[in-house]
Amino acid sequence: MSDEKTIEIDGETYVVRHDGEGLQVGRRVDGDVTWLDTVDDSLLPEAARSAVQSGDMSNEALQTAVRGVLAAEVRRGG
């Protein structure tokens, strides 16, 4: 899946896509996407990987994975 999908987490909208190396999570700013991080597929639960492939952005496992990426970004100071 190389198409960008939007996902809403805690009232904020983010962009996710699979880039061949893993799940990329980003945020759209002024029409452009700023990519925050890429998570290797092997680190994601199967349910989250399946949700990305099927485009199910409401999947709880995927939302939890994205929350983890966002929390890591905050801890790094991003």
Tab-separated table of C-alpha atoms in Angstrom:
chain	number	residue	atom	x	y	z
A	1	MET	CA	0.000	0.000	0.000
A	2	SER	CA	1.641	3.240	-1.062
A	3	ASP	CA	-1.484	5.406	-0.847
A	4	GLU	CA	-1.651	7.871	1.991
A	5	LYS	CA	-4.570	7.415	4.375
A	6	THR	CA	-5.745	9.716	7.109
A	7	ILE	CA	-6.300	8.492	10.633
A	8	GLU	CA	-7.792	10.402	13.543
A	9	ILE	CA	-6.111	9.918	16.902
A	10	ASP	CA	-7.396	11.726	19.985
A	11	GLY	CA	-9.041	14.455	17.892
A	12	GLU	CA	-5.972	15.064	15.690
A	13	THR	CA	-5.619	13.980	12.076
A	14	TYR	CA	-2.489	12.173	10.909
A	15	VAL	CA	-1.368	10.578	7.651
A	16	VAL	CA	-0.177	6.979	7.379
A	17	ARG	CA	1.254	5.013	4.499
A	18	HIS	CA	3.286	1.910	3.902
A	19	ASP	CA	6.534	2.868	2.198
A	20	GLY	CA	8.101	-0.535	1.584
A	21	GLU	CA	10.228	-0.367	4.713
A	22	GLY	CA	7.414	0.036	7.187
A	23	LEU	CA	4.568	2.186	8.387
A	24	GLN	CA	5.178	5.910	8.020
A	25	VAL	CA	3.270	8.316	10.237
A	26	GLY	CA	3.063	11.990	9.426
A	27	ARG	CA	1.105	15.155	9.752
A	28	ARG	CA	-0.242	17.362	6.967
A	29	VAL	CA	0.933	20.978	7.259
A	30	ASP	CA	-0.133	23.549	4.666
A	31	GLY	CA	-0.883	20.816	2.123
A	32	ASP	CA	2.451	19.016	2.558
A	33	VAL	CA	3.086	15.991	4.746
A	34	THR	CA	5.802	16.108	7.363
A	35	TRP	CA	6.771	12.512	8.092
A	36	LEU	CA	7.394	11.965	11.787
A	37	ASP	CA	8.697	8.411	11.822
A	38	THR	CA	8.790	5.048	10.068
A	39	VAL	CA	8.141	1.880	12.054
A	40	ASP	CA	9.488	-1.421	10.749
A	41	ASP	CA	6.662	-3.814	9.880
A	42	SER	CA	8.104	-6.509	12.144
A	43	LEU	CA	7.485	-4.257	15.164
A	44	LEU	CA	3.766	-3.945	14.438
A	45	PRO	CA	1.182	-6.457	15.605
A	46	GLU	CA	-0.350	-8.544	12.804
A	47	ALA	CA	-3.721	-6.828	13.324
A	48	ALA	CA	-2.150	-3.400	12.720
A	49	ARG	CA	-0.327	-4.611	9.574
A	50	SER	CA	-3.567	-6.078	8.236
A	51	ALA	CA	-5.449	-2.874	8.987
A	52	VAL	CA	-2.925	-0.815	7.024
A	53	GLN	CA	-3.152	-3.185	4.067
A	54	SER	CA	-6.959	-3.156	4.096
A	55	GLY	CA	-7.234	0.584	4.768
A	56	ASP	CA	-9.097	0.079	8.073
A	57	MET	CA	-7.994	3.235	9.866
A	58	SER	CA	-10.501	2.624	12.685
A	59	ASN	CA	-8.737	-0.594	13.720
A	60	GLU	CA	-7.820	-0.456	17.416
A	61	ALA	CA	-4.443	-2.182	16.964
A	62	LEU	CA	-3.444	0.305	14.270
A	63	GLN	CA	-4.577	3.264	16.341
A	64	THR	CA	-2.575	1.973	19.313
A	65	ALA	CA	0.509	1.584	17.109
A	66	VAL	CA	0.159	5.124	15.781
A	67	ARG	CA	-0.298	6.445	19.335
A	68	GLY	CA	2.992	4.748	20.216
A	69	VAL	CA	4.760	6.446	17.305
A	70	LEU	CA	3.338	9.799	18.380
A	71	ALA	CA	4.354	9.266	22.021
A	72	ALA	CA	7.897	8.410	20.923
A	73	GLU	CA	8.004	11.575	18.821
A	74	VAL	CA	6.977	13.661	21.847
A	75	ARG	CA	9.623	12.011	24.045
A	76	ARG	CA	12.268	12.782	21.418
A	77	GLY	CA	11.134	16.394	21.444
A	78	GLY	CA	9.523	16.411	17.997
